[in-house]
XYZ file of C-alpha atoms in Angstrom:
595
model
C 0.000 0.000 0.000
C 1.033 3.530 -0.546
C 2.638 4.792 2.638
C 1.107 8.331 1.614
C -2.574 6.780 1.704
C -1.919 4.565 4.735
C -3.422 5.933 7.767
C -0.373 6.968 9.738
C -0.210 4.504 13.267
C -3.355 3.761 12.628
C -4.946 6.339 13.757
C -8.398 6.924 11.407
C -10.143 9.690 13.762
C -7.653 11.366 16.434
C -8.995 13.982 18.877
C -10.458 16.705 16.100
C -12.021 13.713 14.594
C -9.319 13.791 11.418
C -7.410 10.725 9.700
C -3.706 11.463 9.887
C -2.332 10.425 6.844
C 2.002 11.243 5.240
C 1.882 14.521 3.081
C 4.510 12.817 1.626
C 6.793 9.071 1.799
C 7.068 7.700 5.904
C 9.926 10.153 7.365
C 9.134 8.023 10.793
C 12.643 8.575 12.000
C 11.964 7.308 15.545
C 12.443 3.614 13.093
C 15.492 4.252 12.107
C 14.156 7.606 9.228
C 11.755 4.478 8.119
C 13.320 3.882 4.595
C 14.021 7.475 4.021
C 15.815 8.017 1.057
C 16.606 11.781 1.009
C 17.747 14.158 3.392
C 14.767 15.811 5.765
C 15.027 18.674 3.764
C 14.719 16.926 0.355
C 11.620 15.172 1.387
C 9.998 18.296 2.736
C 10.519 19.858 -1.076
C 9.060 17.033 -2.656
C 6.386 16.570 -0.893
C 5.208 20.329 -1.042
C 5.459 19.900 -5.002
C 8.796 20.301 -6.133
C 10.179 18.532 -9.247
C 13.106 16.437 -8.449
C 15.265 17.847 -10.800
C 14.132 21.595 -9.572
C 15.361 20.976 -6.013
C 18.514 23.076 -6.147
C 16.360 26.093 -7.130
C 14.109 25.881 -4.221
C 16.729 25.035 -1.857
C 17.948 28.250 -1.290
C 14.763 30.454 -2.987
C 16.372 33.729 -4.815
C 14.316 35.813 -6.881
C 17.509 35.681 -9.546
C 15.957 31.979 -9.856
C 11.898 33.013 -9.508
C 11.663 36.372 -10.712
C 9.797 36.435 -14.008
C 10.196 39.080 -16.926
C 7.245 42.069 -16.063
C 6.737 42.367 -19.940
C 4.812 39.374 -19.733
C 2.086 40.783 -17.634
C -0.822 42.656 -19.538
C -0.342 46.532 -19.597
C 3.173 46.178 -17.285
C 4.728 48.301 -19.889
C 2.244 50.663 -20.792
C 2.211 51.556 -16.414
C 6.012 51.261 -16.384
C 6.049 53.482 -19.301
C 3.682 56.181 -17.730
C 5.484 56.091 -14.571
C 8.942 56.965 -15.867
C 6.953 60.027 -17.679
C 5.721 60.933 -14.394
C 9.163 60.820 -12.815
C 10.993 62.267 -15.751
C 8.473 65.335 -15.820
C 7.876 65.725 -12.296
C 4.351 64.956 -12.707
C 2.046 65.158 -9.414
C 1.641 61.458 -8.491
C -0.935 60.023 -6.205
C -0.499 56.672 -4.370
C -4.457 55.378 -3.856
C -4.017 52.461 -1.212
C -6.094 50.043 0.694
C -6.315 49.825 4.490
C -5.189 46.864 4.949
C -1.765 45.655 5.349
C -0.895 44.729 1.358
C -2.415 48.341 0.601
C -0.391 50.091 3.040
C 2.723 48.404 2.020
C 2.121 48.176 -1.490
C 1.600 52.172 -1.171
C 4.772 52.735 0.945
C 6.707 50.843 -1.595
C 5.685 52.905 -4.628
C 6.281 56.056 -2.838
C 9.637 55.538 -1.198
C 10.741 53.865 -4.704
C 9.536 57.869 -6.493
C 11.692 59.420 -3.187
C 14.731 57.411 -4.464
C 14.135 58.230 -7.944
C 14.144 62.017 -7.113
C 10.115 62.559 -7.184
C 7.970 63.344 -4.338
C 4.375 60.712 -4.618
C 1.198 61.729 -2.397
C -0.524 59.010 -1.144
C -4.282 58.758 -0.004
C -6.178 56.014 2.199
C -9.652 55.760 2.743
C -11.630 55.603 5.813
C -12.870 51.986 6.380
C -15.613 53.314 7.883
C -16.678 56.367 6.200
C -15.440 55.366 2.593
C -15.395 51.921 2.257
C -12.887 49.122 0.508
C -11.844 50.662 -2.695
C -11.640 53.956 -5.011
C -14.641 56.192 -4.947
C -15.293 58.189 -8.174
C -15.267 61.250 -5.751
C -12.420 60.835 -4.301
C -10.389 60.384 -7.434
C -11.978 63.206 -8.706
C -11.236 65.981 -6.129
C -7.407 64.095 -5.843
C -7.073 65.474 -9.678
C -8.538 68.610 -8.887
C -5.654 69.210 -6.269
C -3.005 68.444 -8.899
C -2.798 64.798 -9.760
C -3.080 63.759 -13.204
C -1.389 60.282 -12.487
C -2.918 58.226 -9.546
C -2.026 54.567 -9.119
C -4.170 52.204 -7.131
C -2.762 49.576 -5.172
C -4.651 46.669 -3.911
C -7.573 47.830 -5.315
C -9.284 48.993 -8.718
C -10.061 45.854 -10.558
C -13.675 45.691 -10.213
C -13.775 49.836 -9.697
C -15.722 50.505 -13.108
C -17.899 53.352 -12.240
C -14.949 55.092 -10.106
C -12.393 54.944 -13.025
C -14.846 56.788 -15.767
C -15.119 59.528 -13.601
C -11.743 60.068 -13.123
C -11.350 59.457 -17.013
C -14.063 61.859 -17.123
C -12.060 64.597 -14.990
C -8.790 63.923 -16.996
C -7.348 61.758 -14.987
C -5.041 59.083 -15.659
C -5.434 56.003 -13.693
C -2.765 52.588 -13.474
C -4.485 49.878 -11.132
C -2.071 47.678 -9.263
C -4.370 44.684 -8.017
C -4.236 40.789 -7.162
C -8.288 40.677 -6.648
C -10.076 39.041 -9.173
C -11.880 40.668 -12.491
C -14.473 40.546 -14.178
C -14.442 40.099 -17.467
C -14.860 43.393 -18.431
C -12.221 45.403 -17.358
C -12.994 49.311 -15.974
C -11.486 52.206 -17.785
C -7.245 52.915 -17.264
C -4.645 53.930 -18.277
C -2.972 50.447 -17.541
C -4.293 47.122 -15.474
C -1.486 45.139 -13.991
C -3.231 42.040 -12.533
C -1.983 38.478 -12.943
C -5.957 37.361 -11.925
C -7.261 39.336 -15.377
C -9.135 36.887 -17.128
C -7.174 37.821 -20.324
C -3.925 36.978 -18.726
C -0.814 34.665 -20.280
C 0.178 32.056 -18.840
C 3.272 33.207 -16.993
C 1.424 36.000 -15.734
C -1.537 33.793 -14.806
C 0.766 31.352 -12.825
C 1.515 33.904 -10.656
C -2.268 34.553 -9.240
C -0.359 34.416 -5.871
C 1.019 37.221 -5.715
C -0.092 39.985 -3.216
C -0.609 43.170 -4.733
C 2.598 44.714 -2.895
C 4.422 41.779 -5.152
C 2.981 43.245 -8.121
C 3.840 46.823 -7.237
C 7.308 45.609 -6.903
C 7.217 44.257 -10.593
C 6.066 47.187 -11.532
C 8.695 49.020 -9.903
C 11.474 46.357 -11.694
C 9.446 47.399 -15.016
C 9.880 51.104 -14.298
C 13.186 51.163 -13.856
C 14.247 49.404 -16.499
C 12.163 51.925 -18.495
C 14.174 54.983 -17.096
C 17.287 52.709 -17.623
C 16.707 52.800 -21.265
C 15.497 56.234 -21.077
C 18.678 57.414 -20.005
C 17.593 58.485 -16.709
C 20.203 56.949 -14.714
C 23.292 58.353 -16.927
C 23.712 61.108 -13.970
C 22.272 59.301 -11.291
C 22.497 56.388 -9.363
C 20.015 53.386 -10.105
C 18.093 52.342 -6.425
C 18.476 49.194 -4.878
C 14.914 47.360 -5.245
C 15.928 44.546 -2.844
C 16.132 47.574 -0.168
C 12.272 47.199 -0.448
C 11.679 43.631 -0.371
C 11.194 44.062 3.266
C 8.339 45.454 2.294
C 7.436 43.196 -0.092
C 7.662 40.452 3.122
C 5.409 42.022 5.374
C 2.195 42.593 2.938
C 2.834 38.951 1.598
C 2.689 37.397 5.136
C -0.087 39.453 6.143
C -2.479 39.069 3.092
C -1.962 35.658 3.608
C -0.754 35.087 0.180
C 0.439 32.037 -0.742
C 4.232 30.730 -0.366
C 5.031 29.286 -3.117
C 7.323 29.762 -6.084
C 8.017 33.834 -6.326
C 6.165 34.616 -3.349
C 8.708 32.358 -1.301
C 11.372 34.284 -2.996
C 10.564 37.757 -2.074
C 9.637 36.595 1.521
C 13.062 34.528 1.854
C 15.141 37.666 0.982
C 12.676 40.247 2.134
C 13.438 38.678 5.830
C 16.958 38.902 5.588
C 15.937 42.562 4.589
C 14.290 43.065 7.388
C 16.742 41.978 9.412
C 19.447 44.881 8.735
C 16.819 47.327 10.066
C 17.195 49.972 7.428
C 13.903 50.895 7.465
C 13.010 53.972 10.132
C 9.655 52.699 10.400
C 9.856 48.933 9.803
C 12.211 49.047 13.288
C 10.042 50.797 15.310
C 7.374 48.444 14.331
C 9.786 45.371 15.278
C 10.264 47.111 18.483
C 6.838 48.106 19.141
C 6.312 44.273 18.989
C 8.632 43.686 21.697
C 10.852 41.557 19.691
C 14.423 41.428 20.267
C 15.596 39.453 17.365
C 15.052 39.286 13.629
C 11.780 38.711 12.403
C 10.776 35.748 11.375
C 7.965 34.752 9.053
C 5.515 33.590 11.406
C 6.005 37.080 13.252
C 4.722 38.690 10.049
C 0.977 37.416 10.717
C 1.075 37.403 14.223
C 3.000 40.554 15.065
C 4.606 42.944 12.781
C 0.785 42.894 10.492
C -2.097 42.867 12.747
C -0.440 46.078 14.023
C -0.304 47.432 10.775
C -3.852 46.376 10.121
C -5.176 48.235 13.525
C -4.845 51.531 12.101
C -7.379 50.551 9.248
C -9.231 48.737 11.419
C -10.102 50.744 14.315
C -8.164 54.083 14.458
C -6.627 55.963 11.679
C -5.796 54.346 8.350
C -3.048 56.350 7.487
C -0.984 55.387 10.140
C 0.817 52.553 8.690
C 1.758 54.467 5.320
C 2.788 57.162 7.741
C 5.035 54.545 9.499
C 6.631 52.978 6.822
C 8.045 55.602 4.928
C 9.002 57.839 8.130
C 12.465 59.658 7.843
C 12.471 60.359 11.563
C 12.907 57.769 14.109
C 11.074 59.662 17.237
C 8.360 60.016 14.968
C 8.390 56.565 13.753
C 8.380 55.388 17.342
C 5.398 57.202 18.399
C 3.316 56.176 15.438
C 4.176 52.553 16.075
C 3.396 52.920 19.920
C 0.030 54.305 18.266
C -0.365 51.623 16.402
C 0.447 49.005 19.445
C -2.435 50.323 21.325
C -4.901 50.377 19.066
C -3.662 46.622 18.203
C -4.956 45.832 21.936
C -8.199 47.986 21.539
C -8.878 46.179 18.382
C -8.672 43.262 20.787
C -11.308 43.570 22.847
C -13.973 44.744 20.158
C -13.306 41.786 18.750
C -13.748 39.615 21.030
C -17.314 40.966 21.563
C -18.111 40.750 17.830
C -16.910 37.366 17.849
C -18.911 36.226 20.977
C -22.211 37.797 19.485
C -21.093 35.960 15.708
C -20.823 32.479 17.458
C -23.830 32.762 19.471
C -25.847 32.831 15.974
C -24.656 29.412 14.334
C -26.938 27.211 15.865
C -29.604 28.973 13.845
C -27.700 28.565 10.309
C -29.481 25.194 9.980
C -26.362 23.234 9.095
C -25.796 25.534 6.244
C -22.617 24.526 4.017
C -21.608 28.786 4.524
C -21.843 30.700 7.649
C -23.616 33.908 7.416
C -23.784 35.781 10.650
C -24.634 39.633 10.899
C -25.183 41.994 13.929
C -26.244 45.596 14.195
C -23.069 47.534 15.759
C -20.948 45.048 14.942
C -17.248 46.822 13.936
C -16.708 46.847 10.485
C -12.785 46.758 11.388
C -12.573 43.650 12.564
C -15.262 41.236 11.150
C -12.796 39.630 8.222
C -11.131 38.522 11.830
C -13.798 36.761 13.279
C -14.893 35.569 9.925
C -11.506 33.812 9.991
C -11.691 32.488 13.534
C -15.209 30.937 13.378
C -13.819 29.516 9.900
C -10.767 27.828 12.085
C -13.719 26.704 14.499
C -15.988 25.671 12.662
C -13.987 24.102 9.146
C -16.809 26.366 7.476
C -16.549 29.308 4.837
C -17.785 32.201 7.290
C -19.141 35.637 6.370
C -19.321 38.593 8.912
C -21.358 41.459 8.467
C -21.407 44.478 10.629
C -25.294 45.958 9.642
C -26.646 49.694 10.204
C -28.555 50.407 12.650
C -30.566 52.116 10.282
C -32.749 49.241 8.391
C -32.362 50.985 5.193
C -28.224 51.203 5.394
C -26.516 48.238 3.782
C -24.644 45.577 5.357
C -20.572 45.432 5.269
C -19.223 42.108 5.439
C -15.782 39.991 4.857
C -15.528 36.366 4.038
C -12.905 33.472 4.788
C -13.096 30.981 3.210
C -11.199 26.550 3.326
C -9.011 25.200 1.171
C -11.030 23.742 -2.058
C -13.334 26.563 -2.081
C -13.478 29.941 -3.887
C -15.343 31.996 -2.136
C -14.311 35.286 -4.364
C -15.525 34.148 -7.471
C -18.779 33.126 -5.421
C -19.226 36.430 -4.277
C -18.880 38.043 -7.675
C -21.058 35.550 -9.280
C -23.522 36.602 -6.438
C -23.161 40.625 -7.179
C -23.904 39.692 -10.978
C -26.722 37.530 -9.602
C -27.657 41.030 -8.441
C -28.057 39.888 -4.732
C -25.535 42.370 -3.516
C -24.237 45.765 -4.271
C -20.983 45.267 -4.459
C -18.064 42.581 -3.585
C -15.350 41.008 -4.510
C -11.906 39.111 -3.682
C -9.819 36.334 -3.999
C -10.123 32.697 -3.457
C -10.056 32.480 0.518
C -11.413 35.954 0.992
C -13.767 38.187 0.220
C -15.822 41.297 1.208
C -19.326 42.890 0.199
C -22.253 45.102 0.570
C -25.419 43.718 0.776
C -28.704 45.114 1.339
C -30.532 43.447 5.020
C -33.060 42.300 2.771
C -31.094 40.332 0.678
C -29.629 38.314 3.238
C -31.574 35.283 3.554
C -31.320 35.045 -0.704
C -27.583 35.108 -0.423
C -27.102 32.775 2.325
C -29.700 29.840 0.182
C -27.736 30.896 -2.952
C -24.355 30.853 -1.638
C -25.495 27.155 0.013
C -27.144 26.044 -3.338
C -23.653 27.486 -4.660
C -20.690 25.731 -2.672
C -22.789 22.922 -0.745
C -20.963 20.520 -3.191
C -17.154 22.314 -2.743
C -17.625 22.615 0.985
C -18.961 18.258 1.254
C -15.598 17.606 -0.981
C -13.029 19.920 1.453
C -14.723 18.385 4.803
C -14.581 14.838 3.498
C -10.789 15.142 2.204
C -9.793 16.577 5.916
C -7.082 15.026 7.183
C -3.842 15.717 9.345
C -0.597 15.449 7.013
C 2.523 14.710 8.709
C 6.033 15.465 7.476
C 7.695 13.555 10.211
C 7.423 11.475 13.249
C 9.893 11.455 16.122
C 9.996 9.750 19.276
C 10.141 12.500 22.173
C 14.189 12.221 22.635
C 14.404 13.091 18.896
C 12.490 16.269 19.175
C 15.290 18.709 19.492
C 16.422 22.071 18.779
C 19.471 20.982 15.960
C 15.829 19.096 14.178
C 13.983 21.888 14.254
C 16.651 23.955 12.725
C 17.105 21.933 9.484
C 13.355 21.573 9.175
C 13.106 25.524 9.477
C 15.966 25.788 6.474
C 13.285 24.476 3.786
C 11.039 27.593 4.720
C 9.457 30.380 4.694
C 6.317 28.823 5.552
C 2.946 29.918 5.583
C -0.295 29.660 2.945
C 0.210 26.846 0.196
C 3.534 25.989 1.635
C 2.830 24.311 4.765
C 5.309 24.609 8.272
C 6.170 21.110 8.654
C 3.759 18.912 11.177
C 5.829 16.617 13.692
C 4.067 13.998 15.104
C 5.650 12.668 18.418
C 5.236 10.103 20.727
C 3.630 8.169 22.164
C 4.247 10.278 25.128
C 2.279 10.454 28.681
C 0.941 13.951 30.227
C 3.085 14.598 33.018
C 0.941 18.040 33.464
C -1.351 19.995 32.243
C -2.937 23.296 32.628
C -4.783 26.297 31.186
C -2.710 29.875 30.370
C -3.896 32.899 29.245
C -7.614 33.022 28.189
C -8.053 29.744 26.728
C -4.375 28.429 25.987
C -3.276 24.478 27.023
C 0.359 24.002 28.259
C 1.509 20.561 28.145
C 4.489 18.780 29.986
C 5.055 15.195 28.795
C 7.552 12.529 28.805
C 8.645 9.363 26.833
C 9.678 5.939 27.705
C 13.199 6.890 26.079
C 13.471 9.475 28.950
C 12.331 12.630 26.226
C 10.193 15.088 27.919
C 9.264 18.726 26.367
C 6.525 21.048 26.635
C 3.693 21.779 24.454
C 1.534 24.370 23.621
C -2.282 24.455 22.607
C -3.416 27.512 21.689
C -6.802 28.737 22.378
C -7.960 24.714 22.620
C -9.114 24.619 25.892
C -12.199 24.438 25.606
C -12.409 22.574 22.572
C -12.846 18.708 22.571
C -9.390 17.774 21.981
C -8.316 20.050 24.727
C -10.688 19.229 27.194
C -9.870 15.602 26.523
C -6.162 16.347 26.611
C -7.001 18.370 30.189
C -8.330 14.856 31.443
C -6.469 12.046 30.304
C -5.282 9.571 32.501
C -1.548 10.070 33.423
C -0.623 6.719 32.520
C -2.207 6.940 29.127
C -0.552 6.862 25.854
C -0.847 9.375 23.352
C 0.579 10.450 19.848
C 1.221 14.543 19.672
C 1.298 16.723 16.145
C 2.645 20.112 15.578
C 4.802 22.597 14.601
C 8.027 22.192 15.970
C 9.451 25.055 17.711
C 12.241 26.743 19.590
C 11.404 28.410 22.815
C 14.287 30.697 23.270
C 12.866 32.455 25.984
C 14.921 30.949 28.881
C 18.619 30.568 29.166
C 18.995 28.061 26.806
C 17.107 27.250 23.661
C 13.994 24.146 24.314
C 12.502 22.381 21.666
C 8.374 22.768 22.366
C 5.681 21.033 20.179
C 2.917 23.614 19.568
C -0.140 20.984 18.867
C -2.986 21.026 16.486
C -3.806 17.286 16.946
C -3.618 14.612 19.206
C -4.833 10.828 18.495
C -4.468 8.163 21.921
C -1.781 5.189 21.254
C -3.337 2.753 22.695
């Protein structure tokens, strides 16, 4: 039988009621690597997708190896082109961003890549609240009227038909720098780089991954290259682009864009970017988030983004443009303090959002997509919740924050599993004409819906992705990498499993199964956080780290087992460096009983 397709130990439903199954050949090392024929690293390649005779290239991911030619993408040149005319004019330039973490860095690297170029860029976010996701017609109207006749949208713009004739309209030139998806008819500009335009090539379509700030930083290889032939760097010197890649990192991470191919590329080297520090404002942020080493990956979600993110959310949403292409490093430190604080206020409102969400899906009647709404609900942070009942529940979730006036329309955001596309469901639903506007990408999505319309969209949407959502529940299954017994879990493993990252979306963190091993102790930190200590019959013993599982059946199972019960243990493998020397800890997502 196929070790991949053999249930690993045995085990056909473990504590989240999941088969765990090998993502790739047995690495069961605790058997002597269990007829492992490559190195750790090797294996971890493959089984993520890798040709065999490609390893060398993802090995050590450099965008000399990943980086395609911008000419291939649709309208690259005809943007680069009108970029270097801005620059080599001096013509007012707008940066139009998004709120979100991939807008504000996408917008931040665009305008410090015109400051090193000689050319001063404006830049404009919109209110969350007051304006809404996208360009308003208005709004690039009046920014003409106050002297731009260039404006380039960044993670936005695609689907912004109406908006782009009236700036057309006003005289306005417009070059849209998006990742969401189109429609088939694309709105009036001046250029439309997009890899997700339905009319793409194939290179350019390969790279639907990208976040938008990855393909503002094509755009930004394309526009040089344009002033390069131009002449324009005969008297001047040419800018370092990887100088920017840290911000090329950090609105990757955060949009949770997927790591694979390019996207691994910039993230590798936009890390070790990162780690010199040369960015005013991307230090203050690292210490804002109280760490005192280089960032890694994982601290791009969890720490460095959300951060980000709280500005748009719940206070002001220039604040992380503002940050990130700050001169001054007082200032830069007071704007990320800002930003830390409203990270914690954007806390609490959502826990109460997320209370009031999860007290409504009893009544959604086993639906196959979660639609819960509230009056008062924040707008800021309901694409959170959205993706924590998701987690919860293994459901596509919508969250919409509705007007207390009954005539206002609902905002929501969407997050959606693996096997489901929940933005082309949306747009398919706003053509439908059950909602006034939406739009997104395959695991999110936002919209505006009318109250009314609410109980139409949620029996479409299940008529819609009843079938997807069946076919992702009944393929769910824990994939391990590796299993160890407890003595093998150490700090030197964890180390060479870390080398074949970054990790994060569509290039998994590797999952270590260990064991068996017998709970020594256990207890509840934090809010709702389990901390393990167990120990194995080879005289291994480690800690391990639940997070928010304690009251969830595997934790409160894991709280209560017998101490002189068996179990297996699967993870991520990490190294707690918090102490005086280095620990390996397991930090679990499954458990299955060995006997």
């Amino acid at each position: 039988m196929d070790s991949r397709s053999a249930n690993v130990f045995g085990i056909d439903r473990s504590l989240t009621g999941k088969v765990w199954r090998w993502r790739g050949g047995n690495m069961h090392l605790s058997e002597g690597a269990g007829g492992l024929e490559d190195d750790i690293v090797t294996q971890l390649l493959l089984s993520r997708g890798v040709a065999r005779e490609d390893l060398a290239r993802h090995r050590v991911p450099s965008l000399r190896a990943f980086l395609p030619d911008p000419s291939q993408f649709r309208d690259m040149d005809a943007a680069a082109e009108r970029l270097a005319q801005a620059v080599m004019t001096g013509e007012t330039l707008t940066v139009y961003g998004d709120y979100d973490v991939d807008g504000a860095t996408s917008a931040a690297l665009l305008i410090l890549l015109m400051r090193r170029l000689g050319h001063e860029a404006r830049y404009y976010i919109p209110d969350r609240l007051l304006e809404g996701y996208g360009p308003s017609g208005e709004a690039l109207v009046r920014i003409g009227a106050e002297g731009s006749s260039l404006i380039v949208t960044v993670d936005c713009g695609a689907m912004a038909h109406e908006a782009l004739d009236m700036a057309h309209e006003a005289g306005v030139d417009v070059i849209v720098v998006d990742h969401h998806k189109c429609a088939p008819e694309l709105p009036r500009a001046a250029a439309l780089v997009n890899p997700n335009r339905l009319d793409e090539g194939e290179v350019a379509a390969g790279h639907g991954h990208l976040a938008a700030v990855g393909v503002a930083f094509l755009l930004a290889v394309a526009t040089l290259r344009t002033l390069r032939r131009r002449g324009y760097f005969e008297t001047r010197a040419e800018p370092d682009l990887f100088a920017l890649l840290d911000l090329v990192a950090l609105g990757t991470v955060a949009d949770v864009a997927a790591l694979h191919g390019l996207n691994r590329a910039l993230v590798a080297q936009g890390l070790k970017v990162m780690a010199r520090r040369d960015n005013i404002g991307m230090a203050a942020l690292i210490d804002a988030s109280r760490l005192n080493r280089a960032p890694t990956c994982s601290d791009l979600g969890f720490a460095l983004g959300p951060r980000i993110n709280a500005g748009g959310r719940v206070g002001e949403a220039t604040l992380g443009v503002r940050l990130l292409i700050a001169t001054d490093a007082h200032e830069a430190g007071e704007i990320a303090a800002q930003l830390s604080r409203l990270n914690d206020e954007r806390r609490a409102i959502e826990q109460v959002v997320q209370e009031a969400a999860e007290a409504q899906i009893e009544r959604q009647h086993n639906r196959a997509v979660l639609i819960l709404a509230g009056v008062g609900w924040h707008p800021g942070v309901i694409g959170i919740v959205a993706g924590r009942i998701k987690e919860k529940t293994g459901k596509p979730t919508l969250v919409i924050a509705l007007e207390a006036d009954e005539a206002g329309c609902g905002k929501g955001s969407g997050r959606s599993i693996a096997g489901v596309d929940l933005g082309a469901a949306i747009i398919a639903a706003r053509e439908a004409g059950l909602l006034v506007a939406g739009g997104g990408h395959a695991m999110a999505a936002g919209l505006t819906v009318a109250p009314e319309k609410l109980e139409a969209l949620s029996e479409w949407l299940d008529s819609q992705l009843a079938a997807d959502v069946s076919r992702a529940g009944a393929n769910q299954s824990v994939l391990l990498d590796l299993a160890v017994a407890p003595r093998g879990l150490t700090t030197q493993l964890i180390e060479t499993l870390e080398s074949a990252g970054p990790f994060g979306m569509g290039w998994p963190g590797p999952r270590v199964a260990v064991g068996p091993v017998r709970i020594i102790k256990a207890d509840i930190v934090g809010v709702d956080h389990l901390r393990l200590i167990v120990g194995g019959s080879d005289g291994g013993r480690f800690k391990a780290m639940a997070f928010r599982a304690a009251e969830t059946e595997m934790g409160q199972a894991l709280l209560h087992t017998a101490a002189d019960r068996r179990l297996w243990l699967a993870g991520r493998a990490k190294i707690d460096d918090w102490g005086t020397r280095p620990q390996a800890e397991l930090h679990v997502d499954d458990a299955a009983f060995a006997d």
